[in-house]
PDB file of C-alpha atoms in Angstrom:
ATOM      1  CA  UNK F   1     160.085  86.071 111.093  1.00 47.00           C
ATOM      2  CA  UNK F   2     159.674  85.052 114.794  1.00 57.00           C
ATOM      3  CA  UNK F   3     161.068  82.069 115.644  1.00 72.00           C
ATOM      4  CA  UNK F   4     158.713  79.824 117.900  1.00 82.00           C
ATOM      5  CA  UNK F   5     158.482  79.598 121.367  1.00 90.00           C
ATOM      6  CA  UNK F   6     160.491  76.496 122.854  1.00 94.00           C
ATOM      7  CA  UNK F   7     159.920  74.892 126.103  1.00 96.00           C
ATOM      8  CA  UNK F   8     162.516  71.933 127.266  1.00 97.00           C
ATOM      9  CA  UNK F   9     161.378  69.934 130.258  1.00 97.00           C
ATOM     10  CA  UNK F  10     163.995  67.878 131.924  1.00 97.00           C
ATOM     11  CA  UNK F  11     162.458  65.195 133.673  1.00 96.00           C
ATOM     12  CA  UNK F  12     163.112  61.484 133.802  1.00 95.00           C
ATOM     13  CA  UNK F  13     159.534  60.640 134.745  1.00 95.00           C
ATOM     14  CA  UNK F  14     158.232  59.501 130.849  1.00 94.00           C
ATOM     15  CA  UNK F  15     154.426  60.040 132.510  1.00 95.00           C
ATOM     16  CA  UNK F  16     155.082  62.950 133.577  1.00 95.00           C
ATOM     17  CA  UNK F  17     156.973  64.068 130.349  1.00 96.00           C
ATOM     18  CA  UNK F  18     153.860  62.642 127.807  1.00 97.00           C
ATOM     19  CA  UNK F  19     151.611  64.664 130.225  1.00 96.00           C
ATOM     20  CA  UNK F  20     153.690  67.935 130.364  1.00 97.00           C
ATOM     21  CA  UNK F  21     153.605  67.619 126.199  1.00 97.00           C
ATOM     22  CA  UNK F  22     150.179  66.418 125.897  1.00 97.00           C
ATOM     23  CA  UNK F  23     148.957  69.448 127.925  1.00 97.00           C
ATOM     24  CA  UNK F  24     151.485  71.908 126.211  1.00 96.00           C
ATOM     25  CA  UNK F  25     150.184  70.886 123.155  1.00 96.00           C
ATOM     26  CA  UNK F  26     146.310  71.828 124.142  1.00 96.00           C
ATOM     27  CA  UNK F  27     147.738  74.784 125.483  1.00 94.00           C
ATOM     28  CA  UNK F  28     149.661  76.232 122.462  1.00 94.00           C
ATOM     29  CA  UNK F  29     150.497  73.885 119.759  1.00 95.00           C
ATOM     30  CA  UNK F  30     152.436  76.386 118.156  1.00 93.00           C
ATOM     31  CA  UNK F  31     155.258  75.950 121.253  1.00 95.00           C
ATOM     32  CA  UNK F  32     157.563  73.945 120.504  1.00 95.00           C
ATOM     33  CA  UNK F  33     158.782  70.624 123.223  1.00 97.00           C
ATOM     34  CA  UNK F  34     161.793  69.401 123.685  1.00 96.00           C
ATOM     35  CA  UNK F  35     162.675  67.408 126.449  1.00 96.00           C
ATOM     36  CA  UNK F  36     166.165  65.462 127.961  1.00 96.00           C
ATOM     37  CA  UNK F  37     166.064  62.735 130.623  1.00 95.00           C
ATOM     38  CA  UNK F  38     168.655  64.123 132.869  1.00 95.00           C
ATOM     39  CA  UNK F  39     170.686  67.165 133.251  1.00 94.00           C
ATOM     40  CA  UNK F  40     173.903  65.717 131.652  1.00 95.00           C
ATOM     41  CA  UNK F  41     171.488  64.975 128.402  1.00 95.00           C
ATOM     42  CA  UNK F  42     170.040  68.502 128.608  1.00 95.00           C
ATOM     43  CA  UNK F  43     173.418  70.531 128.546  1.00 95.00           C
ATOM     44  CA  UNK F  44     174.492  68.181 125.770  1.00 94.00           C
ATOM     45  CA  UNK F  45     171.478  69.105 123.741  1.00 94.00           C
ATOM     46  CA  UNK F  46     171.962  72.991 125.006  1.00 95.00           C
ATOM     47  CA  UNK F  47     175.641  73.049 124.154  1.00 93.00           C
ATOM     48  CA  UNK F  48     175.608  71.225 120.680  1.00 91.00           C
ATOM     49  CA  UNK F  49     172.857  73.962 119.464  1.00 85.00           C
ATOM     50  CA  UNK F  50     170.204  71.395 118.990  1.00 72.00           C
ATOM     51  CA  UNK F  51     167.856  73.185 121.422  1.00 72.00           C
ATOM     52  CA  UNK F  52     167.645  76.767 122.506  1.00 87.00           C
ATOM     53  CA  UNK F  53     164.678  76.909 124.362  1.00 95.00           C
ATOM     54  CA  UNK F  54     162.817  80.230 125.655  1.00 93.00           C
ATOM     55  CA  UNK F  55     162.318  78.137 129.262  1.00 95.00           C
ATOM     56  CA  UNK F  56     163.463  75.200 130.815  1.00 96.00           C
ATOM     57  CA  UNK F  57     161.574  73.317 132.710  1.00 96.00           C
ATOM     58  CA  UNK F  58     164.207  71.192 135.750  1.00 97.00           C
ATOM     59  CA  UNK F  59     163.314  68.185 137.802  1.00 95.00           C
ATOM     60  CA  UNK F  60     165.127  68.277 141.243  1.00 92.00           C
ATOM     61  CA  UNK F  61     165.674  64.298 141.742  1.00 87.00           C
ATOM     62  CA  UNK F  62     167.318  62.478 138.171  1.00 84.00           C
ATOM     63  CA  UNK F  63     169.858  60.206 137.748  1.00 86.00           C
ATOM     64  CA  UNK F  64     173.170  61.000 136.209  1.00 86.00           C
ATOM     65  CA  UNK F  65     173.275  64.474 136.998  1.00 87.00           C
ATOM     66  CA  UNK F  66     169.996  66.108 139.180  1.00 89.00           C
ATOM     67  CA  UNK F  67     168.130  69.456 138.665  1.00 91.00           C
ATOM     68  CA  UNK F  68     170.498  71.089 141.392  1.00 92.00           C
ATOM     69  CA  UNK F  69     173.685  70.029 139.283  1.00 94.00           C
ATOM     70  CA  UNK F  70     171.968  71.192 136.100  1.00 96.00           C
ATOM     71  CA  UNK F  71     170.850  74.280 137.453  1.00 96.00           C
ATOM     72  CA  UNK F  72     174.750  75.087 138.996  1.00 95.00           C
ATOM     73  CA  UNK F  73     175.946  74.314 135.652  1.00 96.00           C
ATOM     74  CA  UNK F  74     173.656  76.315 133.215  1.00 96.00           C
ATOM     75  CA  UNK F  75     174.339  79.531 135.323  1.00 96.00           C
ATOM     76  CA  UNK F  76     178.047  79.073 135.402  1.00 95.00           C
ATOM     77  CA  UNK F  77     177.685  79.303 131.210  1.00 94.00           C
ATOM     78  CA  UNK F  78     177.872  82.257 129.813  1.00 93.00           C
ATOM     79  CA  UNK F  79     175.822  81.273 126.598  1.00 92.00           C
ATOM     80  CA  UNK F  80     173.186  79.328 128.867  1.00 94.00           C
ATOM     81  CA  UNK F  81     172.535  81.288 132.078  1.00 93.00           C
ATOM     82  CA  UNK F  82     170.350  84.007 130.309  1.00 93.00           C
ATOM     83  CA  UNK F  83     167.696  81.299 130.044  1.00 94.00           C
ATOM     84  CA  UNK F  84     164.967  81.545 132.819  1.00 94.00           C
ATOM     85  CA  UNK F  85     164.797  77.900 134.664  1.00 95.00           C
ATOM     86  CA  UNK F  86     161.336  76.973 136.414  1.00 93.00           C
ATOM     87  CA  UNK F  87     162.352  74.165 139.145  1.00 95.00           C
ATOM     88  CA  UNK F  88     159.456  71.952 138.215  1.00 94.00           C
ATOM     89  CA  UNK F  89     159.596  68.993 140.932  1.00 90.00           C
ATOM     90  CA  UNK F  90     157.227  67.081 143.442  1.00 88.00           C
ATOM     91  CA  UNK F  91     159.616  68.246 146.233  1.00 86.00           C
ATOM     92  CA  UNK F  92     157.501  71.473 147.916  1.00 81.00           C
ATOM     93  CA  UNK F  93     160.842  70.936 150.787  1.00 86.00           C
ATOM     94  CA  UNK F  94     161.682  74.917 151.710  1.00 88.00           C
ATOM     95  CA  UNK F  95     164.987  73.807 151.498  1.00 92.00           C
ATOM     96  CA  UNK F  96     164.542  72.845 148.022  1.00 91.00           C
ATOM     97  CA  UNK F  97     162.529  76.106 147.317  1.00 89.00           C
ATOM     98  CA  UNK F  98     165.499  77.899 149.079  1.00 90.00           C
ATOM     99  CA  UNK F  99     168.572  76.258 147.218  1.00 92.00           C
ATOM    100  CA  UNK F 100     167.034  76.906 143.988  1.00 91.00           C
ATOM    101  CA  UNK F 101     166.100  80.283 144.367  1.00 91.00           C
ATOM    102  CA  UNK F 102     169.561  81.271 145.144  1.00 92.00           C
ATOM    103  CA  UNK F 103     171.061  79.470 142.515  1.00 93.00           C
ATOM    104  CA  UNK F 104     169.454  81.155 139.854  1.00 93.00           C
ATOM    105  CA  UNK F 105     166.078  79.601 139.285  1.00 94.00           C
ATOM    106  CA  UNK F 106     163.287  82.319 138.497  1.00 90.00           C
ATOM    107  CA  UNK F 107     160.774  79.897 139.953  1.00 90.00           C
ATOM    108  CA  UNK F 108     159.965  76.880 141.939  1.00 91.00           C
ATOM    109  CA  UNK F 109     156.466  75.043 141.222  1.00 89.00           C
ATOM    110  CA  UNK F 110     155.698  71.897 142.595  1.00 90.00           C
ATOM    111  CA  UNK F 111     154.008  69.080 139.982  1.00 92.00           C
ATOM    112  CA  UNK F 112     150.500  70.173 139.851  1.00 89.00           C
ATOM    113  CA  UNK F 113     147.771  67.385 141.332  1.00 87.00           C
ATOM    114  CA  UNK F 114     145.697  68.433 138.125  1.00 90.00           C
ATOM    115  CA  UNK F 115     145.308  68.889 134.644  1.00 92.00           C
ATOM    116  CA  UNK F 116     143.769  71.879 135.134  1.00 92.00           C
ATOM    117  CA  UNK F 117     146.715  73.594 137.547  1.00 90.00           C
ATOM    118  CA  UNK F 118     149.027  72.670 134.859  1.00 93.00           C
ATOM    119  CA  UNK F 119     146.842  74.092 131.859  1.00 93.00           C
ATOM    120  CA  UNK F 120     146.686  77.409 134.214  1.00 90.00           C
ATOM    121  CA  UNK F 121     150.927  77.197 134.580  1.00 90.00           C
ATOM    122  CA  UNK F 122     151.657  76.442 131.178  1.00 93.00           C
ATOM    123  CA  UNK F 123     148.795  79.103 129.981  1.00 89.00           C
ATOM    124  CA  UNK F 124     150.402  81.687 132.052  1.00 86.00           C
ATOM    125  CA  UNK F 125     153.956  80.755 130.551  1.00 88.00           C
ATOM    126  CA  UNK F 126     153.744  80.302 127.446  1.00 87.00           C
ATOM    127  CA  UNK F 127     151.432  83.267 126.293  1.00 77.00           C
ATOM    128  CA  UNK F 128     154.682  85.535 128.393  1.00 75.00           C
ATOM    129  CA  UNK F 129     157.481  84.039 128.037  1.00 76.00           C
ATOM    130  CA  UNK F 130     158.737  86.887 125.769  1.00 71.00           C
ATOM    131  CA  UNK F 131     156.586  89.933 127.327  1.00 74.00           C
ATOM    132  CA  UNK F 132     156.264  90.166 130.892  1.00 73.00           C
ATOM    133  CA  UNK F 133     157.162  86.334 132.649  1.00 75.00           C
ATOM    134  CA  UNK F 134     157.890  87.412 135.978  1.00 72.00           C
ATOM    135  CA  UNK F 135     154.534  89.313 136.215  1.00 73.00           C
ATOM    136  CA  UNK F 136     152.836  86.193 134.970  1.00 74.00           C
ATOM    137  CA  UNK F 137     154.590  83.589 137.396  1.00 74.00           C
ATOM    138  CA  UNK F 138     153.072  86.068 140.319  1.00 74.00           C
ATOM    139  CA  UNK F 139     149.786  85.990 139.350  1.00 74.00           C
ATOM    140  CA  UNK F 140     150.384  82.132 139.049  1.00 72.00           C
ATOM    141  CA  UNK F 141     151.870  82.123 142.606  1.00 73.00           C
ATOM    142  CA  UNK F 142     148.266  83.389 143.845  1.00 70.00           C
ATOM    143  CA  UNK F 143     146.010  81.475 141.999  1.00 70.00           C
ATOM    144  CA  UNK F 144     147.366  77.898 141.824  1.00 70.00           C
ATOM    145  CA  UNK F 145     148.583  76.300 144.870  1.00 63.00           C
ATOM    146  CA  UNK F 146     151.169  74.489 142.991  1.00 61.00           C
ATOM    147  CA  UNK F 147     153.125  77.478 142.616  1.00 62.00           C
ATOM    148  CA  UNK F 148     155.468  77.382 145.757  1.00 59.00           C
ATOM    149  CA  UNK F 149     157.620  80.212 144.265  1.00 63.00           C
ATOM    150  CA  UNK F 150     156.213  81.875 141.643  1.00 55.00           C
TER     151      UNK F 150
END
């Protein structure tokens, strides 16, 4: 049997998490959330087994340890760095954009304005996670303007 689909968001905005969820939920209830307040909490939760998620979903600007920290370290693991990372972030600064890229993140998308842009991302996501992601985070890139780097 398949096991389910498992988006973590790292975030330490608790709106923004509830809202991610909430949304996720309306999406596909059958994907499974997890979320961690900080990077340091997420490769705790990554290393000890407790979640293995399809996606992870990385704030740029946390306390403790940020999304660029996070990122650095969950490429430099062997057992982590197969896991495709989604910078999700207000920031929209090319540098940002840039840096992530080129550390390993498969795309950048700034916090959507809407609930609607974020139903359309998550959509896209979660029904390819397993098939064909890449393809779907293009089409994303040309249909909702959140998607810097899609």
């Amino acid at each position: 049997m398949k096991n389910p689909t498992t988006f973590l968001l790292v975030d330490d905005d608790l709106d923004d998490t509830s809202l991610f969820e909430e949304v996720l939920q309306q999406v596909d209830p059958a994907v499974v959330f997890a979320s961690a307040s900080n990077g340091q909490e997420a490769l705790a939760a990554l290393r000890e087994g407790t979640t293995r998620p399809d996606v992870i979903f990385l704030d740029l600007n946390m306390p403790r340890m940020d999304g660029r920290q996070c990122l650095a370290a969950l490429k430099e693991d062997d057992t982590l760095k197969q896991i495709p990372v989604i910078m999700y972030t207000t920031s929209s600064q090319p540098k940002d954009v840039e840096q992530a890229m080129q550390k390993g993140a498969v795309s950048f998308i700034t916090k959507p304005t809407s609930i609607r842009e974020l139903q359309e991302i998550l959509e896209a996501i979660a029904g390819n996670v397993h098939y064909d992601l890449h393809t779907a985070l293009k089409t994303l890139r040309q249909t909702v303007p959140a998607c810097v780097i899609c």
